Coordinates of C-alpha atoms and ligand atoms in Angstrom, one line a residue:
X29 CA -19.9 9.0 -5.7
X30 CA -20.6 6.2 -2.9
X31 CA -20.2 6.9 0.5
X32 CA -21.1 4.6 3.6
X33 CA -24.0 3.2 2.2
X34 CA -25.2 6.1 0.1
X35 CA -25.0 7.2 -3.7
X36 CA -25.2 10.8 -3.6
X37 CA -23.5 14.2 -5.4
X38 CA -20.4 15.2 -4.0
X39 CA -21.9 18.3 -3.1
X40 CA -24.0 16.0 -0.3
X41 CA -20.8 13.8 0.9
X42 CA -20.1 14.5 4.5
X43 CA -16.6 12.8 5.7
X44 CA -16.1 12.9 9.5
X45 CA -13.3 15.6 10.3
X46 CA -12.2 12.8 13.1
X47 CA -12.3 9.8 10.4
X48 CA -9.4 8.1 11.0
X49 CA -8.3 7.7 7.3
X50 CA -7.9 12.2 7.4
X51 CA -5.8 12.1 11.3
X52 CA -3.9 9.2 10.6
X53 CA -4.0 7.6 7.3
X54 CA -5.6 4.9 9.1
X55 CA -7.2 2.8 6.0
X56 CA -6.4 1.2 2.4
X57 CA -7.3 2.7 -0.9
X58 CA -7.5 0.8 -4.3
X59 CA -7.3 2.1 -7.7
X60 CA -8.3 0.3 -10.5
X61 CA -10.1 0.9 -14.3
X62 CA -13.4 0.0 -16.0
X63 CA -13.2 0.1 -19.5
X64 CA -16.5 -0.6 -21.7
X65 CA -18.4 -1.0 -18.0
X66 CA -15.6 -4.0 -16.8
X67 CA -13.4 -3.5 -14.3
X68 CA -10.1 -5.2 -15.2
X69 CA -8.9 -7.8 -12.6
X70 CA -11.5 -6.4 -10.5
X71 CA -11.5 -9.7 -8.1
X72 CA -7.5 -9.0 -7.8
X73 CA -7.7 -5.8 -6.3
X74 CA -10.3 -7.0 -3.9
X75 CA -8.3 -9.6 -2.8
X76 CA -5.4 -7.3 -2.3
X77 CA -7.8 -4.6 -0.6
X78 CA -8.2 -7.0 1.9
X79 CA -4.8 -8.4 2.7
X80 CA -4.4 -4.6 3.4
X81 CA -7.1 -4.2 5.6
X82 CA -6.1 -7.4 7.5
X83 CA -2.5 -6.2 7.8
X84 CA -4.3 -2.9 9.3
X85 CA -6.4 -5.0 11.4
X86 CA -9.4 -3.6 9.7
X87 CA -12.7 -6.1 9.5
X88 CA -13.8 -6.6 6.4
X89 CA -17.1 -5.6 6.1
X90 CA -20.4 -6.7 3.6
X91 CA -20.2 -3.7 2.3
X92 CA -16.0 -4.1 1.2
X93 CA -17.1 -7.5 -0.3
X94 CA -19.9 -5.7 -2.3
X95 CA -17.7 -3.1 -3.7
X96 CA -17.3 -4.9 -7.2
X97 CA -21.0 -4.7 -7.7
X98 CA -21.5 -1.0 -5.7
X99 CA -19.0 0.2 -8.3
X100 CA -20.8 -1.7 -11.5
X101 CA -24.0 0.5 -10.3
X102 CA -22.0 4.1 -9.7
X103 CA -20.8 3.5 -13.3
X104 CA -23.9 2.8 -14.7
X105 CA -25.6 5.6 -12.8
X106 CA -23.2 7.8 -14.0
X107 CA -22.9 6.9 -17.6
X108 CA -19.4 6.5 -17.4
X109 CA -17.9 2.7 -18.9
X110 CA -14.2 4.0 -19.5
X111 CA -13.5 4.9 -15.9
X112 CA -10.7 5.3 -13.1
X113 CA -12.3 3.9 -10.2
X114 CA -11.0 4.7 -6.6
X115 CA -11.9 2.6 -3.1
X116 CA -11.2 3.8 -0.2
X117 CA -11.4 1.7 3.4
X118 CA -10.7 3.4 6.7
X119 CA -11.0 2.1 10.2
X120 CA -14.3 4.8 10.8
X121 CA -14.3 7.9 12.5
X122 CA -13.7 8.1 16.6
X123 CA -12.6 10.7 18.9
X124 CA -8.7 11.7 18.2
X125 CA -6.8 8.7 20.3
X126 CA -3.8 6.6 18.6
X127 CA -5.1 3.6 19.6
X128 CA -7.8 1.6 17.7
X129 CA -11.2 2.5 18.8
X130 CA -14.0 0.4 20.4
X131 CA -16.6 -0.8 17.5
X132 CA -15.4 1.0 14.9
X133 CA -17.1 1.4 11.9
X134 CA -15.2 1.2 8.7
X135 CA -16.0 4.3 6.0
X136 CA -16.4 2.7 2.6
X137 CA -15.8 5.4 -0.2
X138 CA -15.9 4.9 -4.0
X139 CA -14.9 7.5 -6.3
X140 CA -15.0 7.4 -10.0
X141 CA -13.0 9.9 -12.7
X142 CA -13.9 9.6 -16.4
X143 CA -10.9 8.0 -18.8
X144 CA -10.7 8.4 -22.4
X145 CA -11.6 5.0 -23.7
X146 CA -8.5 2.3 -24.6
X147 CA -8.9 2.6 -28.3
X148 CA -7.7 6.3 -27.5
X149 CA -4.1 7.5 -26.4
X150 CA -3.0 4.2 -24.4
X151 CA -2.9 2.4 -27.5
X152 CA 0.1 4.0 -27.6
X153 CA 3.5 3.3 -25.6
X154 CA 4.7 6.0 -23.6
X155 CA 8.3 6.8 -23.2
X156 CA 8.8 8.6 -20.0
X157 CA 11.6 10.3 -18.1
X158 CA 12.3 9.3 -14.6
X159 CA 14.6 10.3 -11.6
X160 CA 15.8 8.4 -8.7
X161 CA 14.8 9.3 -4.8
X162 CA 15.7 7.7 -1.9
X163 CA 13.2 5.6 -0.4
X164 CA 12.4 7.0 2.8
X165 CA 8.8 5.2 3.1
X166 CA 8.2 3.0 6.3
X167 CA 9.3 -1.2 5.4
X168 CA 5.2 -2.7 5.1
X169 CA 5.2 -1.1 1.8
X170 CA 3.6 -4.5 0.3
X171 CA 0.0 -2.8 2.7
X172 CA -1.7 0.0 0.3
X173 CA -2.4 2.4 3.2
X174 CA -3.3 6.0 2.7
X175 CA 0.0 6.9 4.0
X176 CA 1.3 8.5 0.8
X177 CA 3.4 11.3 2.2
X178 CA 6.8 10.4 0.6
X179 CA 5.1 9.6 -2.9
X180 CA 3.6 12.9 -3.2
X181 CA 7.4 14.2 -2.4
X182 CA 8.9 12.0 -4.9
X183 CA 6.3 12.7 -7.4
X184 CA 6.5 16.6 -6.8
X185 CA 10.7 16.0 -7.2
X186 CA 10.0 14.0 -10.6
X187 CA 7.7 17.0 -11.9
X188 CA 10.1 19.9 -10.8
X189 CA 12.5 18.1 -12.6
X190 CA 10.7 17.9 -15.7
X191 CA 10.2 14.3 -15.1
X192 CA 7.4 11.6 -15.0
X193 CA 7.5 9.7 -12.3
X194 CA 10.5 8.8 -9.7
X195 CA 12.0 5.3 -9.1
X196 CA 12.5 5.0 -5.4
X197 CA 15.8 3.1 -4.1
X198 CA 16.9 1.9 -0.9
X199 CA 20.6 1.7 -0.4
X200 CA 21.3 1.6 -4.1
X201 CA 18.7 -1.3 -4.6
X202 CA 15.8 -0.1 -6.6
X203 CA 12.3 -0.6 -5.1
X204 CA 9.7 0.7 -7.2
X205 CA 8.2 3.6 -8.7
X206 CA 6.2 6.1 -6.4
X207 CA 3.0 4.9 -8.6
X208 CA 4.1 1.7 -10.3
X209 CA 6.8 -1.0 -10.0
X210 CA 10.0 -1.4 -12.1
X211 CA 11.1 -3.9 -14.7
X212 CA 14.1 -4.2 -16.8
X213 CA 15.3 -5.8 -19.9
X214 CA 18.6 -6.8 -20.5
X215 CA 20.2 -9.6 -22.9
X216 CA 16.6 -10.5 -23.9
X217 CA 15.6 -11.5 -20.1
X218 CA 12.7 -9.6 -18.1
X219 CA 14.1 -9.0 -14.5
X220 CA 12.5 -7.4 -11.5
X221 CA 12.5 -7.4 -8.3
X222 CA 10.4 -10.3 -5.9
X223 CA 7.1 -8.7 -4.5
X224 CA 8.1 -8.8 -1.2
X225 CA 7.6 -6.6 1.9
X226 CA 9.1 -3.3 0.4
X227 CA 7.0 -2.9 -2.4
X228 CA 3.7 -3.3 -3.7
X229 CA 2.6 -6.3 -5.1
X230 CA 1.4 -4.5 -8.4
X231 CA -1.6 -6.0 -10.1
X232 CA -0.3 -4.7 -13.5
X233 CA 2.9 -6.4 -12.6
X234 CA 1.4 -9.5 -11.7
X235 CA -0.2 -9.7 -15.2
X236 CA 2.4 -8.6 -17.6
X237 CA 4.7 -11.0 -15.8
X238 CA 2.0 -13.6 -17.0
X239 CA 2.0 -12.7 -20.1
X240 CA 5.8 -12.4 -20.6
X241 CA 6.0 -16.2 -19.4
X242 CA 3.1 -17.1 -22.2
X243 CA 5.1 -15.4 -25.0
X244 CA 8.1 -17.2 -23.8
X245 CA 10.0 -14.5 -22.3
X246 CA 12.4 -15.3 -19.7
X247 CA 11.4 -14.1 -16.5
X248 CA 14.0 -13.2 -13.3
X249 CA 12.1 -12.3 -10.1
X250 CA 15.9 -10.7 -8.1
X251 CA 16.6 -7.5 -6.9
X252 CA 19.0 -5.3 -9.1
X253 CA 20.6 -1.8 -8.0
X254 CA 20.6 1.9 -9.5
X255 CA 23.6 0.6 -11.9
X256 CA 22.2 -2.2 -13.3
X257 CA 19.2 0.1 -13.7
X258 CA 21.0 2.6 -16.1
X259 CA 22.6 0.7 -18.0
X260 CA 19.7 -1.7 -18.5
X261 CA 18.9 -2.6 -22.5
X262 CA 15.4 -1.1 -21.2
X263 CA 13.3 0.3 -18.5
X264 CA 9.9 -0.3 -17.8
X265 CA 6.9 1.0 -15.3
X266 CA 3.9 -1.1 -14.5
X267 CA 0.9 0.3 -13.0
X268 CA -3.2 0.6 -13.4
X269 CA -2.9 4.1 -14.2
X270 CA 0.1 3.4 -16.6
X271 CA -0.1 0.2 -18.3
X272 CA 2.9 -0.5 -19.6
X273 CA 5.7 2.6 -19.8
X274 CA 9.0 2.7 -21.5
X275 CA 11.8 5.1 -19.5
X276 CA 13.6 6.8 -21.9
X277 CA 15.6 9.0 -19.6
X278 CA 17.0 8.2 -16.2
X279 CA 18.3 11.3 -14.2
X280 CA 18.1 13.3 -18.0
X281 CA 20.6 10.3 -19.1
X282 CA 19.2 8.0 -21.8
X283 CA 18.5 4.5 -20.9
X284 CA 20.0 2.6 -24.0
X285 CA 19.7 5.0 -27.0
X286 CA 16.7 6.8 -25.3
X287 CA 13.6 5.2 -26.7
X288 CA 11.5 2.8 -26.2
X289 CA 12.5 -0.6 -27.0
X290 CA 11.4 -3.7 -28.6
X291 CA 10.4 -5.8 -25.4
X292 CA 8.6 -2.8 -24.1
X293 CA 6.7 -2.4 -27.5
X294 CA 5.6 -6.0 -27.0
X295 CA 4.6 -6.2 -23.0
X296 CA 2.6 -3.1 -24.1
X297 CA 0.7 -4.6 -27.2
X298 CA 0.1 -7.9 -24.9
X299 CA -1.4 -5.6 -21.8
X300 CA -3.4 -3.4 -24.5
X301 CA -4.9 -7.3 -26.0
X302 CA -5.4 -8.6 -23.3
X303 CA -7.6 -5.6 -21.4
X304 CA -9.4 -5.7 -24.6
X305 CA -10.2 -9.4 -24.3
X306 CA -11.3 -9.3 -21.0
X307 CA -13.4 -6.0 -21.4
X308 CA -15.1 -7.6 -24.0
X309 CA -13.6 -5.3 -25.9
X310 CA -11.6 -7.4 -28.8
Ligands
PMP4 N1 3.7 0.7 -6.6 C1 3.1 1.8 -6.0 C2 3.8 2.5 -4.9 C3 1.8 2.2 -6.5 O1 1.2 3.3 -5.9 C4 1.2 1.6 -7.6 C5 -0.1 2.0 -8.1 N2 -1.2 1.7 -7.3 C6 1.9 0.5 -8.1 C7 3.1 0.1 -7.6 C8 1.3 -0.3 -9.3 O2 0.3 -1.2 -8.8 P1 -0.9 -1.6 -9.7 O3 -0.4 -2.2 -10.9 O4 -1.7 -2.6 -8.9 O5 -1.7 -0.4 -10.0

């Protein structure tokens, strides 16, 4: 792993107990994927890392503008090309007050977790079974802070009900996932809701919206509610850890006739292509 400056075992990583990212989920996180040593839209989720930070008031550092390149050598020290990479930012440790702290240095962290490579089991479209949760998450949920409380809750409801991952709504007008964002299909048209405020501004999303509008899908950036949801031709999660996932169960009620559908199948096979291309991979 990296940590302020140092590659070392984690055996040697020593984290402030008063870093500011532990007391108050003061600081930003990325997750993103190498696969044959790239990291996919590496240069997107820097950018993003640090509209985060800025939102937090965080200074960018050198060291947050090297992380591309300080995460190229953790790979390659640790043999590992197919890899889920994590970054985390915080505002630095400082004796336990609420407000920010004088000089603060910011704690860089990069972890890494081996992946099976692409050619493997995400080749393959997964249909998964979701649940809908309130979304009880603060409203600057467009700033990727460390302040996961009610996603760990809505993931840990999801898995007790023998689910995969739970769609959060607010007031009966979906949001996103509590690890991806949400699209649907219905009468041929992809639809899901603007990237505003109240969600994360997915970098999976981003792309397979891309690549819907270059294989002439028609696109609808609106929000849509917890009706037009289930009885959507087809449900479908974006995320870095996810790709692209068909739901085949809402609430143990099939979306559709309960598998995955055609413009799922396709989003998919264009994410899958187009990783590969720009791994170097193809
Ligand atoms: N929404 C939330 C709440 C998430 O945690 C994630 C995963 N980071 C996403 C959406 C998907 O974003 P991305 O495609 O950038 O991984």
């Amino acid at each position: 792993m990296y940590l302020n400056g140092r590659f070392l075992p984690r055996s040697e990583a020593r984290l402030d107990v008063e870093d500011r990212g532990a007391l108050f989920a003061d600081g930003v996180y990325e997750v993103l994927r190498a696969y044959g040593s790239r990291l996919y839209l590496a240069d997107e989720h820097l950018a993003r890392l640090k509209r985060s930070l800025a939102a937090l008031h965080i200074q960018t550092t050198a060291e947050v503008d090297r992380l591309i390149e300080i995460t190229a050598e953790l790979l390659d020290r640790d043999a590992r090309p197919e890899a889920q990479v994590y970054w985390q930012v915080t505002r630095g440790a400082a004796p336990r007050a609420r407000g920010f702290p004088e000089n603060p240095r910011p704690t860089v962290l990069v972890l890494s977790w081996p992946i099976e490579p692409l050619a493997a089991h995400e080749q393959h479209l997964a249909g998964v079974r979701a649940i809908l949760q309130p979304d009880r998450r603060w409203g600057r949920c467009w700033i990727k802070s460390l302040m996961l409380l009610d996603n760990v809750l809505a993931a840990q409801a999801a898995a007790e009900a023998g689910a995969d991952e739970a769609i959060y709504h607010r007031d009966g007008i979906v949001t996103e996932g509590s690890a991806t964002n949400v699209l649907i299909a219905h009468r041929g048209r992809l639809i899901t809701r603007p990237a505003d405020e109240a969600i994360l501004a997915g970098i999976t999303r981003a792309r397979v919206l891309e690549l819907a509008v270059e294989a002439g899908l028609p696109v609808e950036q609106r929000p849509f509610d917890t009706g037009e949801l289930a009885g959507a031709d087809e449900v479908m999660l974006t995320g870095t850890s996810t790709n692209v996932a068909a739901v085949t169960h809402l609430d143990n009620r099939p979306i559709a006739d309960g598998h995955p559908g055609p413009m799922a199948r396709q989003l998919h096979a264009a994410l899958i292509a187009d990783i590969l291309r720009y791994c170097g991979l193809a």
